[in-house]
Coordinates of C-alpha atoms in Angstrom, one line a residue:
Chain A
M1 CA 0.0 0.1 0.0
N2 CA 1.2 3.7 -0.6
P3 CA 3.0 4.5 2.6
S4 CA 1.3 7.9 3.2
L5 CA -2.1 6.3 2.6
S6 CA -1.4 3.4 4.9
S7 CA -0.1 5.6 7.8
A8 CA -3.3 7.8 7.3
V9 CA -5.4 4.5 7.7
A10 CA -3.4 3.6 10.7
W11 CA -4.0 7.0 12.2
M12 CA -7.6 6.8 11.5
R13 CA -7.8 3.5 13.3
R14 CA -6.0 4.9 16.4
R15 CA -8.4 7.8 16.5
A16 CA -11.4 5.6 16.1
E17 CA -10.1 3.4 19.0
N18 CA -9.9 6.6 21.1
V19 CA -13.5 7.6 20.3
V20 CA -14.8 4.1 20.9
A21 CA -12.9 3.6 24.3
G22 CA -14.2 7.2 25.3
M23 CA -17.8 6.3 24.3
L24 CA -17.4 3.3 26.6
G25 CA -16.1 5.5 29.5
I26 CA -19.0 8.0 28.9
M27 CA -21.5 4.9 29.0
F28 CA -20.1 4.0 32.4
V29 CA -20.2 7.3 34.0
A30 CA -23.8 7.8 32.8
F31 CA -24.7 4.7 34.5
I32 CA -23.2 5.7 37.7
I33 CA -24.9 9.3 37.4
Q34 CA -28.3 7.4 36.9
I35 CA -27.8 5.4 40.1
A36 CA -26.5 8.1 42.0
F37 CA -29.4 10.6 41.1
R38 CA -31.9 8.0 42.0
Y39 CA -30.5 7.0 45.5
L40 CA -28.4 10.0 46.6
F41 CA -30.7 12.8 45.3
N42 CA -34.0 11.0 45.0
F43 CA -34.2 12.3 41.4
P44 CA -34.5 9.7 38.7
V45 CA -33.1 10.7 35.3
G46 CA -34.0 9.2 32.0
W47 CA -31.5 10.8 29.7
T48 CA -28.8 8.7 30.9
S49 CA -30.3 5.3 29.7
E50 CA -31.2 7.0 26.5
L51 CA -27.7 8.2 26.0
S52 CA -26.1 4.8 27.1
V53 CA -28.2 2.9 24.3
I54 CA -27.1 5.4 21.7
I55 CA -23.5 4.9 22.6
W56 CA -24.1 1.2 22.5
L57 CA -25.3 1.5 18.9
Y58 CA -22.6 3.9 17.9
M59 CA -19.8 2.0 19.5
V60 CA -20.7 -1.0 17.5
L61 CA -21.2 0.4 14.2
I62 CA -18.3 3.0 14.3
G63 CA -15.9 0.4 15.9
S64 CA -16.8 -2.4 13.4
A65 CA -16.5 0.1 10.4
F66 CA -13.5 2.1 11.4
W67 CA -11.6 0.4 13.9
L68 CA -11.5 -3.3 14.1
K69 CA -9.7 -5.2 11.6
E70 CA -11.4 -8.1 10.0
H71 CA -9.6 -10.8 12.1
E72 CA -10.4 -9.2 15.4
E73 CA -14.1 -9.8 14.6
I74 CA -16.0 -13.0 15.5
R75 CA -15.3 -15.1 12.7
F76 CA -14.4 -18.7 11.5
D77 CA -11.0 -19.1 10.0
L78 CA -10.5 -22.8 9.9
V79 CA -11.5 -23.5 6.2
A80 CA -10.1 -20.2 4.7
G81 CA -7.0 -20.5 6.9
S82 CA -6.3 -24.1 5.8
L83 CA -5.9 -23.2 2.1
G84 CA -2.8 -22.2 0.3
R85 CA -1.7 -18.7 -0.6
R86 CA -3.6 -18.7 -3.9
G87 CA -6.6 -20.4 -2.5
R88 CA -6.8 -17.8 0.3
R89 CA -6.6 -15.0 -2.1
T90 CA -9.3 -16.3 -4.3
V91 CA -11.5 -16.9 -1.5
A92 CA -10.9 -13.3 0.0
M93 CA -11.8 -11.8 -3.4
L94 CA -15.0 -13.9 -3.6
V95 CA -15.9 -12.6 -0.1
A96 CA -15.0 -9.1 -0.6
A97 CA -17.1 -9.0 -3.9
A98 CA -20.0 -10.5 -2.3
I99 CA -19.9 -8.0 0.5
V100 CA -19.5 -5.1 -1.9
I101 CA -22.5 -6.3 -4.0
L102 CA -24.8 -6.9 -1.2
Y103 CA -24.2 -3.9 1.0
G104 CA -24.0 -1.8 -2.1
M105 CA -27.3 -2.9 -3.5
S106 CA -29.2 -2.4 -0.2
L107 CA -27.7 1.2 0.1
P108 CA -30.4 3.1 -1.7
A109 CA -33.3 1.4 0.3
T110 CA -31.2 1.8 3.6
I111 CA -30.8 5.6 2.7
K112 CA -34.5 5.9 2.0
Y113 CA -35.4 4.2 5.4
V114 CA -33.1 6.4 7.3
A115 CA -34.4 9.5 5.7
F116 CA -38.0 8.5 6.5
M117 CA -37.3 8.1 10.2
K118 CA -37.2 11.9 10.4
V119 CA -40.6 11.6 11.5
E120 CA -39.7 10.3 14.9
S121 CA -37.4 11.7 17.8
T122 CA -35.9 10.1 20.9
S123 CA -37.9 10.5 24.1
Y124 CA -35.5 12.5 26.3
L125 CA -32.8 14.1 24.2
K126 CA -35.1 14.8 21.4
I127 CA -32.8 13.7 18.6
R128 CA -34.3 13.2 15.4
L129 CA -34.2 9.5 14.4
D130 CA -32.9 10.2 10.7
I131 CA -29.9 12.0 12.2
L132 CA -29.3 9.5 14.9
Y133 CA -29.7 6.5 12.5
S134 CA -27.5 8.1 9.7
V135 CA -24.5 6.3 11.4
Y136 CA -25.9 3.1 9.8
V137 CA -25.3 4.8 6.4
A138 CA -21.9 5.9 7.3
F139 CA -21.2 2.2 8.5
A140 CA -22.7 0.6 5.4
V141 CA -20.7 2.9 3.0
A142 CA -17.5 2.4 5.1
I143 CA -17.9 -1.4 4.9
T144 CA -18.5 -1.3 1.1
V145 CA -15.3 0.9 0.6
R146 CA -13.2 -1.2 2.8
Y147 CA -14.1 -4.3 1.0
L148 CA -13.8 -2.6 -2.4
W149 CA -10.3 -1.5 -1.4
S150 CA -9.3 -4.9 -0.1
L151 CA -10.5 -6.3 -3.4
W152 CA -8.5 -3.9 -5.4
R153 CA -5.5 -4.7 -3.5
L154 CA -6.1 -8.4 -3.9
L155 CA -6.5 -8.2 -7.6
R156 CA -3.2 -6.1 -7.7
G157 CA -1.5 -9.2 -6.2
D158 CA -1.4 -8.4 -2.4
D159 CA -1.5 -11.3 0.0
V160 CA -4.3 -11.8 2.5
E161 CA -3.0 -10.6 6.0
T162 CA -2.5 -13.6 8.2
A163 CA -4.7 -13.7 11.4
D164 CA -3.7 -14.8 14.7
I165 CA -6.4 -17.2 15.8
T166 CA -5.9 -16.6 19.4
K167 CA -7.0 -13.0 18.8
T168 CA -10.3 -14.2 17.4
S169 CA -13.1 -12.7 19.5
S170 CA -15.9 -14.5 21.1
A171 CA -18.5 -13.7 23.8
L172 CA -17.8 -16.8 25.5
Chain B
M1 CA -37.7 -26.9 3.1
N2 CA -37.6 -25.9 -0.5
P3 CA -33.9 -25.7 -1.7
T4 CA -34.7 -23.0 -4.2
S5 CA -36.6 -20.6 -1.9
P6 CA -35.1 -17.3 -0.9
F7 CA -34.5 -18.5 2.6
S8 CA -32.3 -21.5 1.3
F9 CA -30.3 -19.2 -0.7
A10 CA -29.8 -16.8 2.2
L11 CA -28.9 -19.6 4.6
M12 CA -26.4 -21.0 2.0
A13 CA -24.8 -17.5 1.5
I14 CA -24.5 -17.1 5.3
V15 CA -22.8 -20.5 5.7
A16 CA -20.6 -20.0 2.6
L17 CA -19.6 -16.5 3.6
S18 CA -18.9 -17.5 7.3
L19 CA -16.8 -20.5 6.2
L20 CA -14.7 -18.5 3.8
G21 CA -13.8 -16.2 6.7
L22 CA -16.0 -13.2 6.6
P23 CA -16.9 -12.0 10.2
V24 CA -20.2 -13.9 11.0
G25 CA -22.0 -10.5 11.7
H26 CA -21.4 -9.3 8.2
A27 CA -22.3 -12.8 6.9
M28 CA -25.6 -12.6 8.6
I29 CA -26.4 -9.0 7.4
G30 CA -25.4 -9.9 3.8
G31 CA -27.3 -13.1 3.7
S32 CA -30.2 -11.3 5.0
I33 CA -30.1 -8.6 2.3
L34 CA -29.8 -11.4 -0.3
Y35 CA -33.1 -12.9 1.2
L36 CA -34.8 -9.5 1.1
F37 CA -33.8 -9.1 -2.4
L38 CA -34.9 -12.5 -3.7
A39 CA -38.2 -12.4 -1.8
G40 CA -38.9 -9.1 -3.3
L41 CA -39.0 -7.3 0.1
D42 CA -37.8 -3.8 0.9
M43 CA -33.9 -4.1 1.4
G44 CA -34.0 -1.3 3.9
T45 CA -35.6 -3.9 6.3
A46 CA -32.1 -4.9 7.2
A47 CA -31.1 -1.6 8.4
E48 CA -34.5 -1.1 10.1
Q49 CA -34.1 -4.5 12.1
L50 CA -30.4 -3.8 13.0
L51 CA -31.1 -0.2 14.3
N52 CA -34.2 -0.8 16.0
G53 CA -33.0 -4.0 17.6
M54 CA -29.8 -2.5 18.9
Y55 CA -31.5 0.6 20.0
G56 CA -34.1 -1.3 21.8
S57 CA -31.9 -3.8 23.6
F58 CA -31.1 -2.1 26.7
L59 CA -30.3 -5.2 28.5
L60 CA -27.3 -5.7 26.3
L61 CA -25.5 -2.7 27.8
A62 CA -24.6 -5.2 30.7
V63 CA -22.3 -6.8 28.3
P64 CA -19.6 -4.1 27.9
L65 CA -20.0 -3.3 31.6
F66 CA -19.4 -6.7 32.7
I67 CA -16.3 -7.0 30.4
L68 CA -15.1 -3.7 31.9
A69 CA -15.6 -4.9 35.6
A70 CA -13.6 -8.0 34.8
E71 CA -10.8 -6.0 33.1
F72 CA -10.6 -3.7 36.2
M73 CA -10.2 -6.7 38.4
N74 CA -7.6 -8.2 36.2
T75 CA -4.7 -6.6 37.8
G76 CA -1.7 -8.4 39.1
S77 CA -2.0 -7.4 42.7
I78 CA -5.6 -8.6 43.0
M79 CA -4.9 -11.8 41.2
D80 CA -1.9 -12.5 43.5
R81 CA -4.1 -12.1 46.6
L82 CA -6.8 -14.3 45.3
L83 CA -4.4 -17.1 44.4
R84 CA -2.8 -16.9 47.9
F85 CA -6.2 -17.3 49.1
C86 CA -7.1 -20.2 47.0
N87 CA -3.8 -21.8 47.8
A88 CA -4.4 -21.5 51.4
L89 CA -7.7 -23.4 50.8
V90 CA -6.8 -26.2 48.6
G91 CA -3.0 -26.1 48.1
R92 CA -2.3 -28.7 50.8
F93 CA -4.0 -31.6 49.0
R94 CA -2.0 -33.9 46.4
G95 CA -2.2 -32.2 43.2
G96 CA -2.6 -28.9 45.3
L97 CA -1.9 -26.5 42.5
A98 CA -4.3 -28.2 40.0
Q99 CA -6.9 -27.9 42.7
V100 CA -6.1 -24.1 43.1
N101 CA -6.5 -23.8 39.5
V102 CA -10.0 -25.0 39.6
V103 CA -10.9 -23.0 42.9
Q104 CA -9.6 -19.9 41.4
S105 CA -11.3 -20.4 38.1
I106 CA -14.6 -20.5 40.3
V107 CA -13.5 -17.5 42.2
F108 CA -12.7 -15.6 38.9
A109 CA -15.9 -16.8 37.3
S110 CA -17.8 -15.0 39.8
M111 CA -16.2 -11.8 38.7
S112 CA -16.1 -12.1 35.1
G113 CA -18.4 -13.4 32.3
S114 CA -16.1 -14.7 29.9
A115 CA -14.0 -18.0 29.6
L116 CA -11.6 -16.6 27.2
A117 CA -11.0 -13.6 29.4
D118 CA -10.4 -16.0 32.3
A119 CA -7.9 -18.1 30.4
A120 CA -6.0 -15.0 29.2
G121 CA -5.8 -13.5 32.7
S122 CA -5.7 -15.8 35.6
G123 CA -5.2 -18.9 33.5
K124 CA -2.0 -17.7 32.0
L125 CA -0.8 -17.0 35.5
M126 CA -1.8 -20.6 36.7
Q127 CA -0.1 -22.0 33.6
S128 CA 3.3 -20.5 34.6
L129 CA 2.9 -21.4 38.2
M130 CA 2.0 -25.0 37.4
T131 CA 4.8 -25.6 35.0
R132 CA 7.5 -23.8 37.1
D133 CA 10.3 -26.2 38.0
G134 CA 8.6 -29.1 36.1
K135 CA 5.9 -29.5 38.7
Y136 CA 3.2 -30.4 36.2
P137 CA 3.5 -31.5 32.5
P138 CA 2.8 -28.5 30.5
A139 CA 0.0 -30.0 28.4
Y140 CA -1.8 -31.3 31.6
A141 CA -1.6 -27.9 33.0
A142 CA -2.9 -26.2 29.8
A143 CA -5.8 -28.8 29.5
L144 CA -6.7 -28.0 33.1
T145 CA -6.7 -24.4 32.6
A146 CA -8.8 -24.7 29.5
A147 CA -11.3 -26.9 31.2
S148 CA -11.5 -24.9 34.3
S149 CA -12.0 -21.6 32.4
V150 CA -15.2 -23.2 30.9
I151 CA -16.8 -22.5 34.3
G152 CA -16.5 -18.8 33.8
P153 CA -19.6 -18.0 31.7
I154 CA -21.7 -20.5 33.7
M155 CA -21.1 -18.9 37.1
P156 CA -22.6 -15.4 37.2
P157 CA -22.1 -13.0 35.9
S158 CA -22.1 -14.4 32.5
I159 CA -22.1 -12.7 29.0
P160 CA -23.7 -15.7 27.1
L161 CA -26.5 -15.8 29.7
V162 CA -27.2 -12.0 29.3
I163 CA -27.5 -12.7 25.5
Y164 CA -29.6 -15.9 26.3
A165 CA -31.8 -13.7 28.4
L166 CA -32.4 -11.3 25.5
V167 CA -33.2 -13.8 22.9
S168 CA -35.5 -15.8 25.2
D169 CA -37.1 -13.0 27.0
T170 CA -36.1 -14.5 30.4
S171 CA -35.0 -12.8 33.6
V172 CA -31.2 -12.4 33.8
G173 CA -31.4 -12.4 37.6
Y174 CA -32.9 -16.0 37.6
L175 CA -30.5 -17.0 34.9
F176 CA -27.6 -15.9 36.9
L177 CA -28.9 -17.8 40.0
G178 CA -29.6 -20.9 37.8
G179 CA -25.9 -20.9 36.8
V180 CA -24.4 -21.1 40.4
V181 CA -25.0 -24.7 41.2
P182 CA -24.1 -26.1 37.7
A183 CA -20.9 -24.0 37.8
L184 CA -19.9 -25.4 41.2
L185 CA -20.9 -29.0 40.0
L186 CA -18.4 -28.6 37.0
G187 CA -15.8 -27.5 39.4
L188 CA -16.4 -30.4 41.7
V189 CA -16.1 -33.1 39.0
Q190 CA -13.0 -31.5 37.8
M191 CA -11.6 -31.6 41.5
F192 CA -12.5 -35.3 41.8
L193 CA -10.7 -36.1 38.6
I194 CA -7.7 -34.2 39.7
A195 CA -7.6 -36.1 43.1
F196 CA -7.9 -39.4 41.2
T197 CA -5.2 -38.3 38.8
A198 CA -2.8 -36.8 41.3
K199 CA -2.4 -40.1 43.2
R200 CA -1.6 -42.0 40.0
R201 CA 0.5 -39.4 38.4
N202 CA 2.1 -38.5 41.8
F203 CA 1.6 -34.7 41.5
P204 CA 3.4 -32.6 44.2
V205 CA 1.7 -31.1 47.3
E206 CA 2.0 -27.3 47.9
E207 CA 3.5 -26.1 51.3
R208 CA 0.7 -26.3 53.9
V209 CA -0.5 -22.7 54.7
P210 CA -0.7 -22.6 58.7
L211 CA -4.3 -22.1 59.9
R212 CA -3.2 -18.9 61.9
E213 CA -2.4 -17.4 58.4
M214 CA -5.8 -17.9 57.1
P215 CA -7.4 -14.7 58.7
R216 CA -4.6 -12.5 57.1
V217 CA -4.9 -14.3 53.5
T218 CA -8.7 -14.0 53.6
W219 CA -8.6 -10.4 54.8
E220 CA -6.3 -9.4 52.0
A221 CA -8.6 -11.1 49.4
F222 CA -11.8 -10.0 51.0
P223 CA -12.5 -6.7 49.0
A224 CA -12.1 -8.6 45.7
L225 CA -14.3 -11.6 47.0
M226 CA -17.1 -9.2 47.9
M227 CA -17.6 -8.2 44.3
P228 CA -19.9 -11.1 43.4
V229 CA -21.7 -10.5 46.7
I230 CA -22.5 -6.8 45.7
L231 CA -23.3 -7.8 42.3
L232 CA -25.8 -10.5 43.2
G233 CA -27.1 -8.3 46.2
C234 CA -27.8 -5.5 43.7
L235 CA -29.6 -7.8 41.4
Y236 CA -31.7 -9.7 43.9
S237 CA -32.6 -6.7 46.3
G238 CA -34.1 -4.9 43.4
I239 CA -32.0 -2.0 44.3
T240 CA -30.7 -1.9 40.7
T241 CA -31.6 -3.3 37.1
P242 CA -29.4 -6.1 35.8
T243 CA -27.7 -3.6 33.6
E244 CA -27.1 -1.0 36.5
A245 CA -25.7 -4.0 38.6
A246 CA -23.0 -4.4 35.9
A247 CA -22.2 -0.8 36.3
V248 CA -22.0 -1.0 40.0
A249 CA -19.8 -4.1 39.6
A250 CA -17.5 -2.2 37.4
A251 CA -17.3 0.9 39.5
Y252 CA -16.7 -1.3 42.7
A253 CA -13.9 -3.1 40.8
L254 CA -12.3 0.2 39.9
L255 CA -12.6 1.5 43.4
V256 CA -11.1 -1.6 44.9
S257 CA -8.0 -1.7 42.6
A258 CA -7.6 2.1 43.0
L259 CA -8.1 2.6 46.7
L260 CA -7.0 -0.7 48.3
Y261 CA -4.5 -2.2 45.9
R262 CA -3.3 1.0 44.5
S263 CA -2.9 -0.3 40.9
V264 CA -4.8 2.1 38.8
T265 CA -3.3 4.8 36.6
L266 CA -5.0 6.8 33.8
K267 CA -3.2 4.8 31.4
N268 CA -4.4 1.6 32.9
V269 CA -8.1 2.8 33.0
Y270 CA -7.7 3.7 29.2
H271 CA -6.2 0.4 28.4
S272 CA -9.1 -1.4 30.3
L273 CA -11.7 0.8 28.3
A274 CA -10.0 0.2 24.9
T275 CA -9.7 -3.7 25.6
S276 CA -13.4 -3.9 26.6
A277 CA -14.5 -1.6 23.9
R278 CA -12.7 -4.1 21.4
I279 CA -14.5 -7.0 22.7
T280 CA -17.8 -5.2 22.9
V281 CA -17.6 -4.1 19.3
S282 CA -17.0 -7.7 18.0
I283 CA -19.8 -9.2 20.1
G284 CA -22.0 -6.2 19.2
M285 CA -21.5 -6.7 15.5
L286 CA -22.4 -10.5 15.8
I287 CA -25.6 -9.7 17.8
A288 CA -26.5 -6.9 15.2
G289 CA -26.1 -9.5 12.4
A290 CA -28.2 -11.9 14.3
M291 CA -30.9 -9.3 14.8
V292 CA -31.3 -9.0 11.1
F293 CA -31.1 -12.6 10.4
N294 CA -33.6 -13.5 13.2
Y295 CA -36.1 -11.2 11.3
V296 CA -35.7 -13.7 8.4
I297 CA -36.1 -16.7 10.6
T298 CA -39.2 -15.3 12.2
A299 CA -40.6 -14.2 8.7
E300 CA -40.2 -17.7 7.6
N301 CA -41.8 -19.0 10.7
I302 CA -39.0 -21.7 11.1
P303 CA -39.3 -21.9 15.0
K304 CA -43.0 -22.7 14.7
T305 CA -42.6 -25.1 11.9
L306 CA -40.0 -26.9 13.9
S307 CA -42.1 -27.0 17.0
A308 CA -44.7 -28.5 14.9
I309 CA -42.7 -31.1 13.2
M310 CA -41.4 -32.1 16.7
K311 CA -44.8 -32.5 17.9
G312 CA -45.6 -34.7 15.1
Y313 CA -42.8 -37.0 16.3
E314 CA -44.3 -37.0 19.9
L315 CA -41.0 -36.6 21.3
S316 CA -40.7 -36.9 25.1
P317 CA -39.0 -34.0 26.9
V318 CA -36.0 -36.3 27.7
M319 CA -35.6 -37.4 24.1
F320 CA -35.8 -33.7 23.0
L321 CA -33.1 -32.7 25.5
L322 CA -30.8 -35.6 24.5
L323 CA -31.3 -34.4 20.8
V324 CA -30.3 -30.8 21.7
N325 CA -27.3 -32.1 23.9
V326 CA -26.0 -33.9 20.8
L327 CA -26.8 -31.1 18.3
L328 CA -25.2 -28.5 20.6
L329 CA -22.0 -30.7 21.1
I330 CA -21.7 -31.3 17.3
L331 CA -22.4 -27.7 16.5
G332 CA -19.9 -26.5 19.2
C333 CA -17.2 -28.4 17.6
F334 CA -17.4 -26.3 14.4
L335 CA -19.2 -23.0 15.4
E336 CA -18.4 -20.2 17.6
G337 CA -20.7 -20.3 20.6
T338 CA -22.3 -16.9 20.6
T339 CA -23.7 -17.6 17.1
I340 CA -25.3 -20.7 18.4
I341 CA -26.8 -18.8 21.2
L342 CA -28.1 -16.1 18.9
V343 CA -29.4 -18.1 16.0
I344 CA -29.9 -21.8 17.1
L345 CA -31.3 -21.3 20.6
P346 CA -34.3 -19.1 19.6
V347 CA -35.3 -21.9 17.0
L348 CA -35.2 -24.5 19.7
L349 CA -36.8 -22.7 22.5
P350 CA -40.4 -22.7 21.4
T351 CA -40.3 -26.6 21.0
A352 CA -38.7 -26.8 24.5
I353 CA -41.5 -24.7 26.1
A354 CA -44.1 -26.6 24.2
L355 CA -42.9 -29.8 25.8
G356 CA -42.9 -28.2 29.3
I357 CA -39.2 -27.5 29.7
D358 CA -38.5 -24.5 31.8
P359 CA -36.8 -21.7 29.9
V360 CA -34.4 -20.8 32.7
H361 CA -33.3 -24.6 33.0
F362 CA -33.1 -24.9 29.2
G363 CA -31.0 -21.8 28.9
V364 CA -28.4 -22.7 31.7
M365 CA -28.3 -26.2 30.4
A366 CA -27.8 -25.0 26.7
I367 CA -25.2 -22.5 27.6
T368 CA -23.2 -25.2 29.6
N369 CA -23.6 -27.5 26.7
I370 CA -22.3 -24.8 24.2
M371 CA -19.4 -24.0 26.5
F372 CA -18.0 -27.4 25.8
G373 CA -17.5 -26.2 22.3
L374 CA -14.5 -24.1 23.6
I375 CA -12.6 -27.1 24.4
T376 CA -13.7 -29.7 21.6
P377 CA -11.5 -30.1 18.6
P378 CA -11.3 -29.1 15.8
Y379 CA -12.7 -25.6 16.6
G380 CA -12.2 -25.0 20.1
L381 CA -11.0 -21.2 20.9
L382 CA -9.7 -22.1 24.4
L383 CA -7.6 -24.9 23.0
F384 CA -6.1 -22.4 20.4
M385 CA -5.5 -20.0 23.2
M386 CA -3.9 -22.4 25.5
V387 CA -1.6 -23.8 22.7
K388 CA -0.4 -20.4 22.2
I389 CA -0.1 -19.6 25.9
A390 CA 1.5 -22.8 27.0
D391 CA 3.5 -23.5 23.8
V392 CA 2.3 -27.2 23.7
P393 CA 1.2 -29.1 20.7
L394 CA -2.5 -29.3 20.0
R395 CA -2.6 -33.0 19.9
D396 CA -1.0 -33.3 23.4
L397 CA -3.4 -30.8 24.7
V398 CA -6.5 -32.6 23.3
R399 CA -5.3 -35.9 24.7
E400 CA -5.0 -34.4 28.2
V401 CA -8.5 -32.5 27.9
M402 CA -10.4 -35.7 27.1
P403 CA -10.7 -37.0 30.6
F404 CA -11.9 -33.4 31.6
L405 CA -14.4 -33.6 28.9
G406 CA -15.4 -36.9 30.1
V407 CA -16.2 -35.9 33.8
M408 CA -17.7 -32.7 32.6
F409 CA -20.1 -34.7 30.4
V410 CA -21.4 -36.5 33.4
A411 CA -21.9 -33.2 35.0
L412 CA -23.9 -32.0 32.0
M413 CA -26.2 -35.0 32.1
I414 CA -27.0 -34.3 35.6
I415 CA -27.7 -30.6 34.9
T416 CA -29.8 -31.7 31.8
Y417 CA -32.0 -34.4 33.4
V418 CA -32.2 -33.1 37.0
P419 CA -33.7 -29.7 36.4
S420 CA -33.6 -28.8 40.2
T421 CA -29.7 -28.5 39.9
V422 CA -30.6 -25.3 37.8
L423 CA -33.9 -24.3 39.3
F424 CA -33.3 -24.8 43.0
L425 CA -31.8 -21.5 43.7
P426 CA -33.9 -19.3 41.5
R427 CA -37.1 -21.1 43.0
L428 CA -35.6 -20.3 46.5
L429 CA -35.6 -16.6 45.7
G430 CA -39.0 -16.5 44.2
Y431 CA -38.9 -17.9 40.6
Q432 CA -42.3 -19.3 39.7
G433 CA -41.2 -21.6 36.9

């Protein structure tokens, strides 16, 4: 990859990490505020849970689109990982093409749905849902661009990055 | 099922894309988009299901908070104190360190909700302690660490049980309570096996900790040992919701490590946040994918159809549970467990309920069953992790893990066919099921 481009991508990844880690910190503090207000000040607040649930949605979509590498997600590497160099490249190209096509072709309907949601707002913070949900459009575009990019690199002859199976995520 | 229906194509696409290495969450979203396209439905539905599903699942906020709590607890000085405490309890027996490994797994399990986190944290430490000076064969130590880590997500708090609570609409509190006895039972059968093996293989005994030392050792570990008490206390007294209880646990863990063990710096806190966020995002993406795909499963009426077919066979609950046991063991050999919880369990649950099986019992039993997949080849994430940590060949590790799997299987049979092992504690605290 072009060195200045790859350092720009690495920089973006690090900032995305800062943002997502920061969001988790805010969610944690919001919960503490929520409990403290209810018991210490006898004053239940609702905006904290709304904020937390918004953060949860944003953490996942932003983190997955801009931060995590493919092999850090929950995936199954046994079949693809057992192939030879050429086989893995072919398979990776197939997968990337499928994702570009699928996410790409649903994009117009996705934008339409998100735009339609302008009729509703959240209950406490009064955020219009089309604005709130536009993060999904950013996510879908980012995923499409990422796989398009990796498809282009694979076509140019780059190898598939080797993954460390012990870094594979799981909820278990 | 019609092999040329949109659903069949979608299912094949998801299986193929996942097998070829695409993250499972994206595979489920992609396959569902394909389904919507082929069925002539609005493709914006994928976004709708994902956004509304994630936005509406407040319960899931417990997942990042539990991960964070365990991460705050996972500091060197806290682990040392807990280990000294466990050593004082069971180190004196033959195979003492092996017994300590199980007991510390149970103790850690009551603070963290993930088996992989347990293996990477305290398990790594146990591995180096057990193999120091050639005390235990490395493959045996690694097998034991893997097997005892399985207890992690069965003992509350448990991330898989939170996810099951979401898909099954069951109370997290009762599920957590239901996990306690099965977790202890798994620990117990492992300790029996160790006692038996220790004699045969002549494992060493640890230096006996004098009784007068006990109060000091316990006192030092006490603040950390209180965390599960506080967590469960918050849950069952109704002071907090389950999600808030997770936040309280995280706050308590942070306070304990900051004030008592003085092991917190800003850098550490950021590191804990980033590590927890990384796991949260990967789990969240899988859940997001499952929310979209579960719409497809429901639209196709799969759970009801299956329930009707099963009814046709006039299966007894015992036969059904046996089938579930076998199915989950086989799936666990090949699939990542969270996917099974999110996709397979909701399909099976209606049949279980129709047969009169309690959803809390079914959940705890199924999660225990699915956990076995972490240590069954060819795809066992704990095995892979221990191969790396312990630097032992997979084949040796699998051979040493087999006896543990054997006794754990006996425990699983008890948990499956004696529902009161799971339901005793929840019923004691008011569960009506």
